[in-house]
XYZ file of C-alpha atoms in Angstrom:
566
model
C 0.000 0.000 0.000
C 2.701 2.500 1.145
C 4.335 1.674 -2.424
C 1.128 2.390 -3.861
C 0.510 5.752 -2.931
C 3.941 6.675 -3.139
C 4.231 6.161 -6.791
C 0.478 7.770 -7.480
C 1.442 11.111 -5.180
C 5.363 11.806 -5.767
C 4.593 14.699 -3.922
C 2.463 13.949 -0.826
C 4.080 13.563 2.527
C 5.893 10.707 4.258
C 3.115 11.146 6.571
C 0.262 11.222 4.436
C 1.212 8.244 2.840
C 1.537 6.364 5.917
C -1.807 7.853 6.993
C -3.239 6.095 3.454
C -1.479 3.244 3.723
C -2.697 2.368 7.211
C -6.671 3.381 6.254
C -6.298 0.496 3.404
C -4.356 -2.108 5.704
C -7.506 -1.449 8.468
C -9.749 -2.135 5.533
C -8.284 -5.364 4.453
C -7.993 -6.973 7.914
C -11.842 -5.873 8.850
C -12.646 -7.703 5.432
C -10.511 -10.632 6.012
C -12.151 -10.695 10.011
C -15.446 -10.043 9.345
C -17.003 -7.495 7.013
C -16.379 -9.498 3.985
C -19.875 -8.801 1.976
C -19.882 -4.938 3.311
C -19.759 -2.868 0.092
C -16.169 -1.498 0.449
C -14.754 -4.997 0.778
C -16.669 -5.940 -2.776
C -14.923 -2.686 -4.377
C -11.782 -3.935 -7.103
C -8.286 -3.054 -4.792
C -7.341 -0.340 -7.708
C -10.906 1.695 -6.576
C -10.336 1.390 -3.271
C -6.955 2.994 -3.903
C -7.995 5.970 -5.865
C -10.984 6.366 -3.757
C -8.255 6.676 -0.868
C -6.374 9.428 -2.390
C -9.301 11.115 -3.353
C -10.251 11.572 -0.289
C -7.408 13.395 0.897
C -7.580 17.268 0.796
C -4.959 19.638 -0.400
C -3.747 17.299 -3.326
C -4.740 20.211 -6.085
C -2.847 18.024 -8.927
C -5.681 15.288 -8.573
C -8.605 17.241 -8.094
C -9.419 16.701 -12.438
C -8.644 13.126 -12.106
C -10.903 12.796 -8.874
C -14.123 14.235 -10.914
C -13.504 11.551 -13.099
C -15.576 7.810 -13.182
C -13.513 4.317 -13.159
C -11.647 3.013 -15.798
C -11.089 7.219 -16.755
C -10.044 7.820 -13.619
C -7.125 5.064 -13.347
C -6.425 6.399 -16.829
C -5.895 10.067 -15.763
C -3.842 8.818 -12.424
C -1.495 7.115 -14.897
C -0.797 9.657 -17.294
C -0.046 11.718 -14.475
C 2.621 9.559 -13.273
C 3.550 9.597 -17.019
C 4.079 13.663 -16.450
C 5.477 13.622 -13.032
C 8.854 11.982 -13.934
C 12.281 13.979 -12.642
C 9.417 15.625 -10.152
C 11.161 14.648 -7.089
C 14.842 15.299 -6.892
C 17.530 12.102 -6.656
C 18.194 10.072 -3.942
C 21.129 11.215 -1.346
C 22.676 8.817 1.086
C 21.977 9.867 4.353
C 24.881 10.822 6.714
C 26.013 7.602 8.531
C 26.451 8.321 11.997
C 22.877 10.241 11.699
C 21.538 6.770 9.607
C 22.430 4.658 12.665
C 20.860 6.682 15.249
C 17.946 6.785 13.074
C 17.916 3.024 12.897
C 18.606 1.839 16.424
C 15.573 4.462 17.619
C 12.788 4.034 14.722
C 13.774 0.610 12.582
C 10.311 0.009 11.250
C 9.576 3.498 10.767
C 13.136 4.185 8.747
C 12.638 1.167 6.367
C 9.200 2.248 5.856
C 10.398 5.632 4.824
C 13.173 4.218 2.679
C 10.395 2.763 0.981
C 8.245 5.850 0.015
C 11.660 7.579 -1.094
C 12.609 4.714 -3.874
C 8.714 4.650 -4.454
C 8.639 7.854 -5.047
C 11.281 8.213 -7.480
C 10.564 5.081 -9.606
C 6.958 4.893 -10.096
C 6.895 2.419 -12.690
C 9.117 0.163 -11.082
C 7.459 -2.994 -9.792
C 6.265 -3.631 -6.268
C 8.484 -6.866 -5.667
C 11.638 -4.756 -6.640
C 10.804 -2.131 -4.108
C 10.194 -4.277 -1.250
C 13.174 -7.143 -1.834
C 15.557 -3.616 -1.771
C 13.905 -2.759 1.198
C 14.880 -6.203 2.865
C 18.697 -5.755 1.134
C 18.299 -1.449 2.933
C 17.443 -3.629 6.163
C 20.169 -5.819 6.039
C 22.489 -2.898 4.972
C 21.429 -1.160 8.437
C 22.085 -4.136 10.695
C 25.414 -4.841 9.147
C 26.928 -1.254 9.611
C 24.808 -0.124 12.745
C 25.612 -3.098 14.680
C 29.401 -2.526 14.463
C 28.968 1.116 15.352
C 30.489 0.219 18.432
C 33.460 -0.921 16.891
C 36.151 1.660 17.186
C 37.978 0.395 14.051
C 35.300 0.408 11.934
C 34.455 2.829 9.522
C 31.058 3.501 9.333
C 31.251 5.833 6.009
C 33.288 3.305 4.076
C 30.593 0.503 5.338
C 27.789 2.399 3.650
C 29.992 3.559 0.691
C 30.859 -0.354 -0.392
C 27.252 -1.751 0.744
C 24.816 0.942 -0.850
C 25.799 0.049 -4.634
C 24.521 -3.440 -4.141
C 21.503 -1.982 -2.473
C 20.712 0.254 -4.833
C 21.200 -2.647 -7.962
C 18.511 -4.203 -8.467
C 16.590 -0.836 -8.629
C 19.165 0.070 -11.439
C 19.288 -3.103 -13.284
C 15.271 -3.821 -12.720
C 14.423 -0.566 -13.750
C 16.766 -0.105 -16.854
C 14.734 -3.560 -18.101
C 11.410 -2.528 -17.324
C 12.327 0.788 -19.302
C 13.767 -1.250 -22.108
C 10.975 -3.498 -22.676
C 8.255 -0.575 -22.293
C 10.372 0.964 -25.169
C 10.205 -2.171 -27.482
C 5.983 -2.290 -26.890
C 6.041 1.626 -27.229
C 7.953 1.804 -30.272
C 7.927 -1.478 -32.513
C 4.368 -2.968 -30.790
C 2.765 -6.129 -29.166
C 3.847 -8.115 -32.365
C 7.643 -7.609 -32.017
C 7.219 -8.212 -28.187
C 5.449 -11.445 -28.320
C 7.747 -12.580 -30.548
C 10.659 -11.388 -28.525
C 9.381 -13.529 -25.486
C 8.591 -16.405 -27.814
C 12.199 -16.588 -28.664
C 13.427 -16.234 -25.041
C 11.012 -18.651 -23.233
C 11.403 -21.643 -26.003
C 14.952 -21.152 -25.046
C 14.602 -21.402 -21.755
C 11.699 -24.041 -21.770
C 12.895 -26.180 -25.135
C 10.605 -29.217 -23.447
C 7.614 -27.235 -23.246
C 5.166 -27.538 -26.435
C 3.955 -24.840 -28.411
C 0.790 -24.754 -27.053
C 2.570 -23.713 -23.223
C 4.952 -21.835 -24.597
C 2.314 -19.594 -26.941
C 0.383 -19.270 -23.391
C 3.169 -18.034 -21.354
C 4.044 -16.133 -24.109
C 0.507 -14.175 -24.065
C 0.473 -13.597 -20.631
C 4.000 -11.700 -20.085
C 2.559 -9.641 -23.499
C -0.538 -8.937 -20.974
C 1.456 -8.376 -18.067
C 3.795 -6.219 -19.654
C 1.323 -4.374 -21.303
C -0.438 -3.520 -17.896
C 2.919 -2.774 -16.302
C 3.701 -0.261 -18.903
C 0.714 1.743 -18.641
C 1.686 2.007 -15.003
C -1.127 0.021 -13.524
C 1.204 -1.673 -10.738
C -1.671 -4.167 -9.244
C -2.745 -5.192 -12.200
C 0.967 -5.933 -13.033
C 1.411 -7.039 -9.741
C -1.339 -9.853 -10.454
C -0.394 -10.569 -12.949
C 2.802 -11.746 -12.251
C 1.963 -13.305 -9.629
C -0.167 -15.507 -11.580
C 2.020 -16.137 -14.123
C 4.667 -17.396 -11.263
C 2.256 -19.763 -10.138
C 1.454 -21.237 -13.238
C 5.699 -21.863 -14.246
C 5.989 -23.417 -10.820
C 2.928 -25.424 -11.035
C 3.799 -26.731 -14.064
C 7.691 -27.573 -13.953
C 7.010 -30.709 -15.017
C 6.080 -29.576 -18.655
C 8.306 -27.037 -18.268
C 11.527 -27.361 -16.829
C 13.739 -29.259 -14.509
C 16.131 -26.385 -13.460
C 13.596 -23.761 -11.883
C 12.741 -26.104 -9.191
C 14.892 -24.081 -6.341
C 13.699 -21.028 -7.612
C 9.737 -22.281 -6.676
C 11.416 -23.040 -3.483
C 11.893 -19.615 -2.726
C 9.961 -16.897 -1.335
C 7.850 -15.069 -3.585
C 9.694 -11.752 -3.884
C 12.924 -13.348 -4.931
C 11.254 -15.959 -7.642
C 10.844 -14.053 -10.549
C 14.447 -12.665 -10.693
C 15.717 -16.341 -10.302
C 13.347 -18.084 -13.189
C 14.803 -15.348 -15.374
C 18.471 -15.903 -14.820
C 17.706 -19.784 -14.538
C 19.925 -21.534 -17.342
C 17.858 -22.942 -20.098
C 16.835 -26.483 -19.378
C 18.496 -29.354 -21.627
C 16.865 -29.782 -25.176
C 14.650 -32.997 -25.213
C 16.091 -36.069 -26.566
C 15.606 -37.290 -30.174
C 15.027 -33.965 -31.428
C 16.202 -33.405 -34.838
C 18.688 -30.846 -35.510
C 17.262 -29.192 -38.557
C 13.857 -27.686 -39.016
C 13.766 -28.510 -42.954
C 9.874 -29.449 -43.012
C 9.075 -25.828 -42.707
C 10.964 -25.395 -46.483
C 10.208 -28.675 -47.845
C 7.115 -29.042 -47.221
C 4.819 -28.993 -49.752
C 2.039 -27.578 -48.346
C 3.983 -24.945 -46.965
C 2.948 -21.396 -48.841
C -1.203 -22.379 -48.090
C -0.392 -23.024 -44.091
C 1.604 -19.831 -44.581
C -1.727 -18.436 -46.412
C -4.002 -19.848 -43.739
C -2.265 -19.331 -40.559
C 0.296 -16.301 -41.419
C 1.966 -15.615 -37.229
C 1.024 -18.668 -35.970
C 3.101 -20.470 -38.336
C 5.982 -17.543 -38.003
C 5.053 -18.183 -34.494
C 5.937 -22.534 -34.917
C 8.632 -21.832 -36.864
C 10.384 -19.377 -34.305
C 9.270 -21.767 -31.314
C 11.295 -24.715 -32.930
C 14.547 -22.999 -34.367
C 14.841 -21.284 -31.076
C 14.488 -24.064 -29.211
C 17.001 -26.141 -30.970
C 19.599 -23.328 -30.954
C 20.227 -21.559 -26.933
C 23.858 -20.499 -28.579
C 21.922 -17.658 -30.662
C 20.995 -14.375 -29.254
C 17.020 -14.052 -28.976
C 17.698 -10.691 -31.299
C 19.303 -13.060 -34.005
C 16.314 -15.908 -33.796
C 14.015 -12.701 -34.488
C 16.159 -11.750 -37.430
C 15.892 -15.532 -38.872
C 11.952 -15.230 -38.065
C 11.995 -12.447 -40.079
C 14.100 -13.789 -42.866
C 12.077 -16.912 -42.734
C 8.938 -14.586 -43.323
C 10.602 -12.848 -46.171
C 11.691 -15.963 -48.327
C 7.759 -17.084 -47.737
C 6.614 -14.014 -49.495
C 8.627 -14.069 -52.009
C 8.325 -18.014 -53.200
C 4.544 -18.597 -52.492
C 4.215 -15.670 -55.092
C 2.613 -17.020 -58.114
C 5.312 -17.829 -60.625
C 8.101 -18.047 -58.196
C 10.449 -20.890 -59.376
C 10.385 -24.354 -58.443
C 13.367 -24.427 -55.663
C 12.997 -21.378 -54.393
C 12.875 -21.614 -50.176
C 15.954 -23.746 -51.182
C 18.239 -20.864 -50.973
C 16.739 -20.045 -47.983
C 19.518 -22.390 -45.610
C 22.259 -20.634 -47.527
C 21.257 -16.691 -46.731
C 20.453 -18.400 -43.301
C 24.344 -19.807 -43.028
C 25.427 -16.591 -44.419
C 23.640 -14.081 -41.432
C 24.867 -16.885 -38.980
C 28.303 -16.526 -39.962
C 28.291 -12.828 -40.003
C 26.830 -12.274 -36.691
C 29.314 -14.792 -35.236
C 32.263 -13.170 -36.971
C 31.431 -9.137 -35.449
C 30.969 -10.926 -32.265
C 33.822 -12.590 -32.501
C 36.117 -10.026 -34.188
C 35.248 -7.500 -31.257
C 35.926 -9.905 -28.763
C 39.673 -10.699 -30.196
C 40.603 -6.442 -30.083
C 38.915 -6.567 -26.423
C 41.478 -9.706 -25.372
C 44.009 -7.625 -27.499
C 43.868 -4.118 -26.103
C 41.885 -4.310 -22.585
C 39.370 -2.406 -21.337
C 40.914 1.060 -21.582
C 42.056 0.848 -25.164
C 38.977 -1.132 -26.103
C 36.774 1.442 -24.763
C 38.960 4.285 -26.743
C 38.292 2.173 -30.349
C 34.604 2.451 -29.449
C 34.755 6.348 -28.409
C 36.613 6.936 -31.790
C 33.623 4.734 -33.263
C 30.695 6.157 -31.800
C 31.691 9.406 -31.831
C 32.003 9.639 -35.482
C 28.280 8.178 -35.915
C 26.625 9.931 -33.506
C 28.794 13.462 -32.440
C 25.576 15.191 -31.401
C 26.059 12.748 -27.931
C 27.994 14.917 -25.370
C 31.394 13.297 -23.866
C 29.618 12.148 -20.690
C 27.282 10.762 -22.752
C 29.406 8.890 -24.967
C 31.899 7.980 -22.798
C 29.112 6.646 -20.643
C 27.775 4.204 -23.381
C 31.215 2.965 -24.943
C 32.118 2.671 -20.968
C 29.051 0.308 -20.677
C 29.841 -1.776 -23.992
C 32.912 -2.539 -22.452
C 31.915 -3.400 -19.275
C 29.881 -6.260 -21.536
C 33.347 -7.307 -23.713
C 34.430 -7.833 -20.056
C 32.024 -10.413 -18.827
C 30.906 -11.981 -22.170
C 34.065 -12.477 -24.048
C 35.729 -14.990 -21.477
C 32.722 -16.958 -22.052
C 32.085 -20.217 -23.935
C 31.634 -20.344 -27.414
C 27.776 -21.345 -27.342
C 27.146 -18.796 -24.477
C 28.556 -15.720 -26.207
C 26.526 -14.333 -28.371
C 23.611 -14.739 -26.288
C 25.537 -12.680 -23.560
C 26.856 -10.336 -25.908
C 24.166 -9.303 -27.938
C 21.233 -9.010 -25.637
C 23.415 -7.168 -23.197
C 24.234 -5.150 -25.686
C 20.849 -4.715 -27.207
C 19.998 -2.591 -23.570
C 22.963 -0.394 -24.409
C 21.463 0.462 -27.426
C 17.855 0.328 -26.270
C 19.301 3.317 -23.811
C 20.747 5.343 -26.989
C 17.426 5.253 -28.747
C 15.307 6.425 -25.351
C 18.206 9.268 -25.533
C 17.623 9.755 -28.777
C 13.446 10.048 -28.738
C 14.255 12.709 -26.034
C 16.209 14.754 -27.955
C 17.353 13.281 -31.700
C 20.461 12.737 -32.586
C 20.681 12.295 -36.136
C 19.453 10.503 -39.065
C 20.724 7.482 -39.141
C 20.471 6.809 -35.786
C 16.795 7.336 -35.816
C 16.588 4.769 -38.499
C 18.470 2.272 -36.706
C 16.263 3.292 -33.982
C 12.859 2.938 -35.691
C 12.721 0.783 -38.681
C 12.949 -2.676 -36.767
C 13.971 -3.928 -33.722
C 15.704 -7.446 -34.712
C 17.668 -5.519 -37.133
C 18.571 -2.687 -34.446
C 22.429 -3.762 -33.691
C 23.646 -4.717 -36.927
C 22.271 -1.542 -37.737
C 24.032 0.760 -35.217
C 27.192 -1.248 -36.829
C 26.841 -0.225 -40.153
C 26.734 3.357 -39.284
C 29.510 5.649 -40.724
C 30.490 8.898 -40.023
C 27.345 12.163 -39.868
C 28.068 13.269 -43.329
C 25.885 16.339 -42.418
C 27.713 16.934 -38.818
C 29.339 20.690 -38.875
C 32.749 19.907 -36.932
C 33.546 22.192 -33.987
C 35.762 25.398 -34.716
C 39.252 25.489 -33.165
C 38.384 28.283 -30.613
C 40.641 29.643 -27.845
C 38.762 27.215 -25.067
C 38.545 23.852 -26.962
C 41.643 22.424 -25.638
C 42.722 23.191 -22.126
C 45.377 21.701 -20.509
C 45.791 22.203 -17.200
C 48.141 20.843 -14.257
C 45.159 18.147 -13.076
C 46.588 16.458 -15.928
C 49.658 15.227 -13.497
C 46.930 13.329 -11.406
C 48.530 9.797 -10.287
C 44.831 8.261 -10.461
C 44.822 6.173 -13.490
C 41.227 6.260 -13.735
C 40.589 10.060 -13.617
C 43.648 10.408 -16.220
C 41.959 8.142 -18.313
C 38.888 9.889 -17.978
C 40.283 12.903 -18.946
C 42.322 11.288 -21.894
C 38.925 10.353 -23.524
C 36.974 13.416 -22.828
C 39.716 15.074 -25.104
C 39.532 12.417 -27.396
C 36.074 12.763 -27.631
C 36.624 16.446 -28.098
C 39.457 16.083 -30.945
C 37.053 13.780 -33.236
C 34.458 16.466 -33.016
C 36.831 18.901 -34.252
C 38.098 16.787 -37.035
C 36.090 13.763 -37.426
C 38.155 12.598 -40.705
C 40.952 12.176 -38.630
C 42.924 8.759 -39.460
C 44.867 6.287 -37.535
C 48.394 7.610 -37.958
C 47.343 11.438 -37.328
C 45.485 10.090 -33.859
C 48.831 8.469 -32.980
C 51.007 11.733 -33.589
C 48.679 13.689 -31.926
C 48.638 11.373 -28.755
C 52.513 10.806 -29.006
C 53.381 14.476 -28.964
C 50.317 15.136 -26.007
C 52.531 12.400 -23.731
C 55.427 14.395 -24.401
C 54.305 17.192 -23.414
C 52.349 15.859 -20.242
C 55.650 14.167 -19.090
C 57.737 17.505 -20.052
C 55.384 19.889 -17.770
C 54.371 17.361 -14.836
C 58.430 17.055 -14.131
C 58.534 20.638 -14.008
C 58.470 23.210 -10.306
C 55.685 25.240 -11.940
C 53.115 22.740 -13.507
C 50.170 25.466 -14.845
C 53.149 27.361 -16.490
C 54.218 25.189 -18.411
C 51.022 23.767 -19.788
C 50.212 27.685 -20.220
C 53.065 27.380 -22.638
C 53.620 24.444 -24.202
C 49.689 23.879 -24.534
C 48.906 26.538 -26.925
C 52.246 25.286 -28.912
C 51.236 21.668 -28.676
C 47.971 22.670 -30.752
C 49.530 24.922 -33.447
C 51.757 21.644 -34.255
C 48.623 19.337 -33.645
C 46.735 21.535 -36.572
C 49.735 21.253 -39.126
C 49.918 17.800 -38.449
C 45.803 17.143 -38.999
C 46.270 19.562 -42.553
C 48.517 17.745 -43.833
């Protein structure tokens, strides 16, 4: 309930919320007790809700949505919450010393207010998500409170280490909720479903089609529901669909067993990271019956995405080494050679030379993967991360540093845990990591567009989204930045002995120096950088640092422009 009303009134008080959220709990346990056929217990929860906050005076921002008759009025709630993102300002860690006082005096109270804070802040983010953080908040608080005592114990660097883990699954929960909003948003219920069909007869290869086009349905449903911000409905819904997987693990799977074993908060999370349960034996390797068929083109005629829909469930099931974003791009290869062969007139053999464009995308998806991996092993993360700023700066320069040396900081972050991987568990990793990388860059760029070609990577299809993004060259129609007095500073923070804020630095000038001259090649980029370390080295040795890079700075880019006319 608390969650409830947090995410519905961003701005009401702490207090007010609890005030709500107690009125509602009364309610429920007088309707479990006694009252159950009393008219208020009858009411649907989301009614009783609204009527709740209704209720309340001084809440000006609802008073439209208020005048308004169920389902309009859950409507009008929604879009609000829809309007009040960035409404309440970001999360601060609380002093520690002050935290533990707070927690030894008022425990219940605290994690009840760390509650309505996250709440607040996130109000699309599902209820389960909020309340398992709450328990990992809890646990944070007994671990670093209950050394207080401890005189060599350091209460800052407690919370400092433990808050990041907290504070995760908010993060990582959120980022996916956002991304798969944006896929129903943008490319619709079709490209979702089919999404999910991919993933789950991966996961569940034992299941038949039948279960899997079920399951399928419902997380469409659910997610539909959770989009739209209607948290108990999405709430239910999960819940139901829960009990249904761990009903049925017998048709389902063998390896979600311990995760039905848990409580209910921490199930969901643990079905979806489950590893996909072992094909069935005896099934064949190829799917050739849906190309030699002959009555292939009228079931295509007949059944059109249910037959897309068998043929996705059975090549996806038969293949857990491909990404669910490649088995999309086969669907939708597979639907392509259809059209064209069950044309009238189309020759004889034509779905034929359907296995060899299929071997053909296979190998090339296998080979980027594969190619980007070998420069990561090469180079390390640093240097990897630079080949990607060069990259990614040239296709999309609108981006500011931060915001490009966030995104090529989290593609490496994904070279780093997918590229020690096996062979059949790469691309998988890779790719569908990467696919919320690029999910982000396309939320970035509805907010405020980037360019072109990025919005047709962005909107034209979803399967096709990261070879896409790879193709892209350089913004033909990008005006590089002019050589002003205040373009390249160099100052004596430059003689830091942090690695990491160097590096940091490094890039945001590298970043800078592309954007000035974007045809820049290899060799100029490795003058450039040779002559900077000179320079650096020359001026950090030296008794007055700023001097010297007041000096030798302005020199080091009259040489640096020679050098990129030449």
């Amino acid at each position: 309930a608390m969650i409830m009303f947090a995410q519905y009134v961003p701005g009401g008080t702490f207090g007010r919320a609890v005030a709500m959220a107690e009125d509602v709990t009364a309610l429920a346990k007088r309707c479990a007790a006694t009252a159950r056929d009393s008219p208020d217990c009858l009411k649907p929860l989301d009614r009783i809700f609204l009527d709740t906050v209704c209720q309340e005076e001084n809440l000006p921002r609802f008073t439209d949505c208020c005048a308004k008759k169920d389902p309009e009025r859950n409507d009008c709630f929604l879009s609000l919450k829809n309007s009040s993102r960035g409404f309440v300002s970001p999360f601060e860690r609380p002093q520690a010393e002050a935290a533990c006082k707070n927690h030894s005096q008022h425990q219940h109270p605290l994690t009840g207010y760390f509650i309505y804070e996250v709440s607040r802040r996130h109000p699309f983010l599902y209820a389960p998500t909020i309340l398992s953080v709450a328990i990992r908040y809890d646990e944070m608080m007994r671990n670093c409170c209950g050394s207080a005592e401890d005189p060599t114990r350091n209460l800052e660097e407690c919370f400092r280490r433990q808050a990041p883990k907290v504070m995760k699954p908010v993060k990582e929960d959120g980022l996916r909720q956002e991304h798969t909003c944006g896929i129903l948003k943008k490319f619709g219920e079709r490209t979702l479903k089919a999404l999910k069909l991919a993933q789950i007869s991966q996961k569940f290869p034992k299941a038949d089609f039948a279960t899997v086009n079920k399951l399928v349905t419902d997380i469409a449903n659910m997610h539909k529901d959770c989009c739209r911000g209607d948290m108990l409905d999405c709430m239910h819904d999960r819940e139901e669909i829960l009990h249904y997987v761990c009903t049925n693990q017998d048709i389902l799977s063998s390896k979600i067993k311990k995760c039905c074993d848990k409580p209910l908060l921490q199930r969901s999370e643990c079905i979806v990271n489950a590893e996909n349960d072992d094909k069935p034996a005896g099934l064949s390797p190829h799917v050739r019956e849906f190309i030699e068929d002959k009555g292939i083109c009228e079931r295509f005629a007949r059944e059109k995405d249910m037959h897309l829909a068998r043929f996705l469930y059975e090549y996806a099931r038969r293949h857990p080494e491909f990404s669910a974003q490649m088995l999309l791009r086969i669907g939708k290869g597979y639907e392509e050679l259809l059209k064209e062969c069950c044309k009238a007139g189309a020759p004889e053999n034509c779905c034929s030379r359907g296995e060899e464009e299929l071997k053909k995308h296979i190998y090339e998806t296998e080979s980027v993967m594969k190619t980007s991996c070998d420069i990561y092993k090469e180079k390390g993360d640093y240097y990897f991360q630079n080949e990607l700023l060069m990259s990614f700066t040239k296709k999309m320069p609108q981006l500011t540093s931060a915001e490009l040396i966030r995104f090529t900081k989290q593609m490496t972050t994904i070279g780093a845990k997918c590229c020690q991987l096996s062979p059949d568990k790469l691309l998988p990793c890779a790719e569908e990591n990467l696919d919320l990388v690029l999910g982000e860059i396309c939320r970035r760029h509805l907010a405020e567009p980037i360019n072109p070609g990025v919005c047709q990577c962005c909107s034209s299809s979803y399967a096709f989204r990261r070879p896409c993004m790879g193709k892209l060259e350089m913004d033909e129609n990008y005006v590089p930045l002019s050589l002003t007095p205040g373009l390249f500073t160099f100052h004596e923070d430059l003689c830091t002995t942090e690695e990491e804020k160097l590096q940091h630095k490094k890039q945001e000038m590298l970043v800078t120096l592309i954007k000035y001259k974007p045809q820049i090649s290899q060799e100029q980029l490795t003058s450039v950088t040779a002559a900077f370390t000179a320079m650096r080295e020359r001026c950090c040795g030296e008794g007055n640092r700023q001097a010297c890079f007041g000096q030798e700075g302005p020199e080091l880019i009259r040489r640096s422009e020679k050098l990129l006319l030449a």
